[in-house]
PDB file of C-alpha atoms in Angstrom:
ATOM      1  CA  MET A 138      -0.218  -9.042  13.935  1.00  0.00           C
ATOM      2  CA  ARG A 139       0.298 -10.040  17.677  1.00  0.00           C
ATOM      3  CA  SER A 140       1.936 -12.847  17.944  1.00  0.00           C
ATOM      4  CA  ASN A 141       2.905 -13.783  22.192  1.00  0.00           C
ATOM      5  CA  THR A 142      -0.932 -16.119  21.518  1.00  0.00           C
ATOM      6  CA  LEU A 143      -0.797 -19.300  20.356  1.00  0.00           C
ATOM      7  CA  ALA A 144      -3.186 -18.324  17.776  1.00  0.00           C
ATOM      8  CA  GLY A 145      -0.388 -15.900  16.925  1.00  0.00           C
ATOM      9  CA  ARG A 146       2.964 -18.450  16.799  1.00  0.00           C
ATOM     10  CA  ARG A 147      -0.101 -21.029  14.606  1.00  0.00           C
ATOM     11  CA  TYR A 148      -0.100 -18.200  12.013  1.00  0.00           C
ATOM     12  CA  LEU A 149       2.880 -16.933  11.376  1.00  0.00           C
ATOM     13  CA  ARG A 150       4.109 -20.956  11.458  1.00  0.00           C
ATOM     14  CA  ARG A 151       1.221 -21.215   8.887  1.00  0.00           C
ATOM     15  CA  PHE A 152       1.653 -17.495   6.548  1.00  0.00           C
ATOM     16  CA  TRP A 153       5.333 -17.751   6.571  1.00  0.00           C
ATOM     17  CA  PRO A 154       5.657 -20.660   4.347  1.00  0.00           C
ATOM     18  CA  THR A 155       2.507 -20.277   2.486  1.00  0.00           C
ATOM     19  CA  MET A 156       3.924 -16.172   1.819  1.00  0.00           C
ATOM     20  CA  LEU A 157       6.745 -18.183   0.274  1.00  0.00           C
ATOM     21  CA  ALA A 158       4.938 -20.610  -1.878  1.00  0.00           C
ATOM     22  CA  TYR A 159       3.694 -16.944  -2.942  1.00  0.00           C
ATOM     23  CA  VAL A 160       6.433 -15.744  -3.642  1.00  0.00           C
ATOM     24  CA  ALA A 161       7.967 -18.989  -5.737  1.00  0.00           C
ATOM     25  CA  ALA A 162       4.647 -19.222  -7.676  1.00  0.00           C
ATOM     26  CA  LEU A 163       4.500 -15.983  -8.501  1.00  0.00           C
ATOM     27  CA  PHE A 164       8.065 -16.073 -10.255  1.00  0.00           C
ATOM     28  CA  PHE A 165       7.647 -19.489 -11.983  1.00  0.00           C
ATOM     29  CA  ALA A 166       4.900 -18.283 -13.399  1.00  0.00           C
ATOM     30  CA  VAL A 167       6.170 -14.770 -14.500  1.00  0.00           C
ATOM     31  CA  TRP A 168       8.779 -16.398 -16.247  1.00  0.00           C
ATOM     32  CA  ALA A 169       7.503 -19.934 -17.694  1.00  0.00           C
ATOM     33  CA  ILE A 170       4.932 -17.662 -19.388  1.00  0.00           C
ATOM     34  CA  LYS A 171       7.546 -15.438 -21.112  1.00  0.00           C
ATOM     35  CA  THR A 172       9.613 -18.239 -21.683  1.00  0.00           C
ATOM     36  CA  TRP A 173       7.485 -20.925 -22.674  1.00  0.00           C
ATOM     37  CA  GLN A 174       4.416 -18.695 -24.425  1.00  0.00           C
ATOM     38  CA  PRO A 175       2.038 -21.464 -23.538  1.00  0.00           C
ATOM     39  CA  THR A 176      -1.544 -21.912 -24.585  1.00  0.00           C
ATOM     40  CA  GLY A 177      -4.716 -23.491 -23.609  1.00  0.00           C
ATOM     41  CA  ILE A 178      -4.903 -25.387 -20.073  1.00  0.00           C
ATOM     42  CA  LEU A 179      -0.957 -24.905 -19.494  1.00  0.00           C
ATOM     43  CA  LEU A 180      -1.619 -20.827 -19.459  1.00  0.00           C
ATOM     44  CA  VAL A 181      -4.418 -21.511 -17.495  1.00  0.00           C
ATOM     45  CA  ALA A 182      -2.600 -23.721 -14.797  1.00  0.00           C
ATOM     46  CA  LEU A 183       0.398 -21.232 -15.055  1.00  0.00           C
ATOM     47  CA  SER A 184      -2.089 -18.360 -14.948  1.00  0.00           C
ATOM     48  CA  ILE A 185      -3.591 -19.572 -11.789  1.00  0.00           C
ATOM     49  CA  LEU A 186      -0.838 -20.762 -10.219  1.00  0.00           C
ATOM     50  CA  PRO A 187      -0.030 -17.830  -8.020  1.00  0.00           C
ATOM     51  CA  ALA A 188      -3.623 -17.815  -6.568  1.00  0.00           C
ATOM     52  CA  LEU A 189      -3.157 -20.952  -5.059  1.00  0.00           C
ATOM     53  CA  PRO A 190      -0.499 -19.833  -2.062  1.00  0.00           C
ATOM     54  CA  ILE A 191      -3.174 -16.341  -1.768  1.00  0.00           C
ATOM     55  CA  ILE A 192      -5.786 -18.855  -1.327  1.00  0.00           C
ATOM     56  CA  ALA A 193      -4.664 -20.147   1.144  1.00  0.00           C
ATOM     57  CA  ILE A 194      -3.706 -16.873   3.142  1.00  0.00           C
ATOM     58  CA  ILE A 195      -7.072 -16.440   2.875  1.00  0.00           C
ATOM     59  CA  GLY A 196      -7.375 -19.933   4.862  1.00  0.00           C
ATOM     60  CA  VAL A 197      -4.565 -19.237   7.232  1.00  0.00           C
ATOM     61  CA  ILE A 198      -6.324 -15.869   8.203  1.00  0.00           C
ATOM     62  CA  GLY A 199      -9.540 -17.325   9.091  1.00  0.00           C
ATOM     63  CA  LEU A 200      -8.084 -20.602  10.413  1.00  0.00           C
ATOM     64  CA  TYR A 201      -6.413 -17.347  12.749  1.00  0.00           C
ATOM     65  CA  ILE A 202      -9.240 -15.689  13.870  1.00  0.00           C
ATOM     66  CA  VAL A 203     -11.086 -19.498  14.294  1.00  0.00           C
ATOM     67  CA  GLU A 204      -8.192 -20.247  17.292  1.00  0.00           C
ATOM     68  CA  GLU A 205      -7.831 -16.831  18.497  1.00  0.00           C
ATOM     69  CA  THR A 206      -8.866 -17.494  21.879  1.00  0.00           C
ATOM     70  CA  ASP A 207      -8.029 -13.954  23.331  1.00  0.00           C
ATOM     71  CA  GLU A 208     -11.405 -11.930  22.563  1.00  0.00           C
ATOM     72  CA  PHE A 209      -9.991  -8.029  22.956  1.00  0.00           C
ATOM     73  CA  ILE A 210      -7.351  -9.385  20.350  1.00  0.00           C
ATOM     74  CA  ARG A 211      -9.360 -11.259  18.073  1.00  0.00           C
ATOM     75  CA  ALA A 212     -12.113  -8.252  18.282  1.00  0.00           C
ATOM     76  CA  ARG A 213      -9.236  -6.074  17.230  1.00  0.00           C
ATOM     77  CA  VAL A 214      -8.499  -7.893  14.166  1.00  0.00           C
ATOM     78  CA  VAL A 215     -11.538  -8.352  12.574  1.00  0.00           C
ATOM     79  CA  ARG A 216     -12.340  -4.610  12.972  1.00  0.00           C
ATOM     80  CA  ALA A 217      -9.158  -3.815  11.393  1.00  0.00           C
ATOM     81  CA  MET A 218     -10.201  -6.688   8.968  1.00  0.00           C
ATOM     82  CA  LEU A 219     -13.649  -5.093   8.780  1.00  0.00           C
ATOM     83  CA  ILE A 220     -12.081  -1.219   8.449  1.00  0.00           C
ATOM     84  CA  GLY A 221      -9.567  -3.056   5.131  1.00  0.00           C
ATOM     85  CA  MET A 222     -12.327  -4.423   3.472  1.00  0.00           C
ATOM     86  CA  GLY A 223     -14.187  -0.622   3.703  1.00  0.00           C
ATOM     87  CA  PHE A 224     -10.881   0.691   2.155  1.00  0.00           C
ATOM     88  CA  MET A 225     -10.448  -2.228  -0.549  1.00  0.00           C
ATOM     89  CA  LEU A 226     -14.265  -1.371  -1.662  1.00  0.00           C
ATOM     90  CA  ALA A 227     -14.226   1.754  -1.880  1.00  0.00           C
ATOM     91  CA  VAL A 228     -10.823   2.521  -3.684  1.00  0.00           C
ATOM     92  CA  SER A 229     -12.583  -0.555  -6.070  1.00  0.00           C
ATOM     93  CA  SER A 230     -15.742   1.144  -6.489  1.00  0.00           C
ATOM     94  CA  ALA A 231     -14.035   4.082  -6.868  1.00  0.00           C
ATOM     95  CA  TRP A 232     -11.185   3.207  -9.377  1.00  0.00           C
ATOM     96  CA  GLY A 233     -14.048   1.351 -11.470  1.00  0.00           C
ATOM     97  CA  PHE A 234     -16.051   4.671 -12.226  1.00  0.00           C
ATOM     98  CA  LEU A 235     -12.887   6.277 -13.450  1.00  0.00           C
ATOM     99  CA  GLU A 236     -12.191   3.117 -15.501  1.00  0.00           C
ATOM    100  CA  ASP A 237     -15.585   3.512 -16.910  1.00  0.00           C
ATOM    101  CA  GLY A 238     -15.217   6.629 -17.797  1.00  0.00           C
ATOM    102  CA  GLY A 239     -12.046   6.398 -19.485  1.00  0.00           C
ATOM    103  CA  VAL A 240      -9.705   8.608 -16.982  1.00  0.00           C
ATOM    104  CA  VAL A 241      -7.673   5.498 -15.851  1.00  0.00           C
ATOM    105  CA  PRO A 242      -6.560   2.517 -17.211  1.00  0.00           C
ATOM    106  CA  HIS A 243      -7.802  -1.598 -16.613  1.00  0.00           C
ATOM    107  CA  ALA A 244      -6.904  -2.458 -12.542  1.00  0.00           C
ATOM    108  CA  PRO A 245      -6.569  -6.383 -13.200  1.00  0.00           C
ATOM    109  CA  ALA A 246      -8.629  -7.519  -9.590  1.00  0.00           C
ATOM    110  CA  TYR A 247      -5.949  -9.133  -7.959  1.00  0.00           C
ATOM    111  CA  TRP A 248      -5.022  -5.488  -6.721  1.00  0.00           C
ATOM    112  CA  ALA A 249      -8.198  -6.363  -4.370  1.00  0.00           C
ATOM    113  CA  PHE A 250      -6.728  -8.410  -2.278  1.00  0.00           C
ATOM    114  CA  ILE A 251      -3.670  -5.997  -2.108  1.00  0.00           C
ATOM    115  CA  LEU A 252      -6.077  -3.120  -1.087  1.00  0.00           C
ATOM    116  CA  TRP A 253      -7.672  -5.274   1.132  1.00  0.00           C
ATOM    117  CA  CYS A 254      -3.901  -6.295   2.858  1.00  0.00           C
ATOM    118  CA  ILE A 255      -2.752  -2.403   3.287  1.00  0.00           C
ATOM    119  CA  GLY A 256      -6.379  -1.227   4.707  1.00  0.00           C
ATOM    120  CA  TRP A 257      -6.047  -3.709   7.249  1.00  0.00           C
ATOM    121  CA  GLY A 258      -2.323  -3.482   7.761  1.00  0.00           C
ATOM    122  CA  PHE A 259      -3.043   0.372   8.143  1.00  0.00           C
ATOM    123  CA  ALA A 260      -5.818   0.744  10.430  1.00  0.00           C
ATOM    124  CA  GLN A 261      -3.813  -2.718  12.764  1.00  0.00           C
ATOM    125  CA  CYS A 262      -1.403   0.582  12.888  1.00  0.00           C
ATOM    126  CA  VAL A 263      -4.041   3.070  13.995  1.00  0.00           C
ATOM    127  CA  GLN A 264      -5.317   0.977  16.508  1.00  0.00           C
ATOM    128  CA  GLY A 265      -1.760   0.522  17.918  1.00  0.00           C
ATOM    129  CA  LEU A 266      -0.749   4.058  17.698  1.00  0.00           C
ATOM    130  CA  ARG A 267      -4.518   4.454  19.491  1.00  0.00           C
ATOM    131  CA  ASP A 268      -3.738   2.324  22.410  1.00  0.00           C
ATOM    132  CA  ARG A 269      -0.382   3.482  23.340  1.00  0.00           C
ATOM    133  CA  MET A 270      -1.145   7.760  22.839  1.00  0.00           C
ATOM    134  CA  ALA A 271      -3.939   6.346  25.711  1.00  0.00           C
ATOM    135  CA  GLY A 272      -1.487   4.692  28.156  1.00  0.00           C
ATOM    136  CA  SER A 273      -3.090   1.169  27.448  1.00  0.00           C
ATOM    137  CA  GLY A 274       0.007  -0.418  26.967  1.00  0.00           C
ATOM    138  CA  GLU A 275      -1.564  -3.136  24.074  1.00  0.00           C
ATOM    139  CA  GLU A 276      -0.040  -3.174  20.919  1.00  0.00           C
ATOM    140  CA  ALA A 277      -1.814  -3.620  17.460  1.00  0.00           C
TER     141      ALA A 277
END
């Protein structure tokens, strides 16, 4: 993500506190569930707690796309996101069929977001390398 635009700087100011909230929520929820062994609504609340910052991250990413005024950068980011989505859908679909066949174990659904992020990041790296090799001077 380029941070030399106003939208990029805003994105980073929103992203890092939200990501820190995710890490804190995840560690707290795992600790609390193991320590307290809750049931009912408390278990539901603790289980969903780490998802809330992830949902906020998705909103932060959406705000970045809306606020980015450099059309070239916005197009590159959206292209990378689409590649990431394709990667996530391909891996999830293949894994699902392997899972149905009993070849692989069940994977938690939260891996979909992780796969999307991996695909998005890889696509941005490839775009940056391609640009550097072409000599355009643009970075991912």
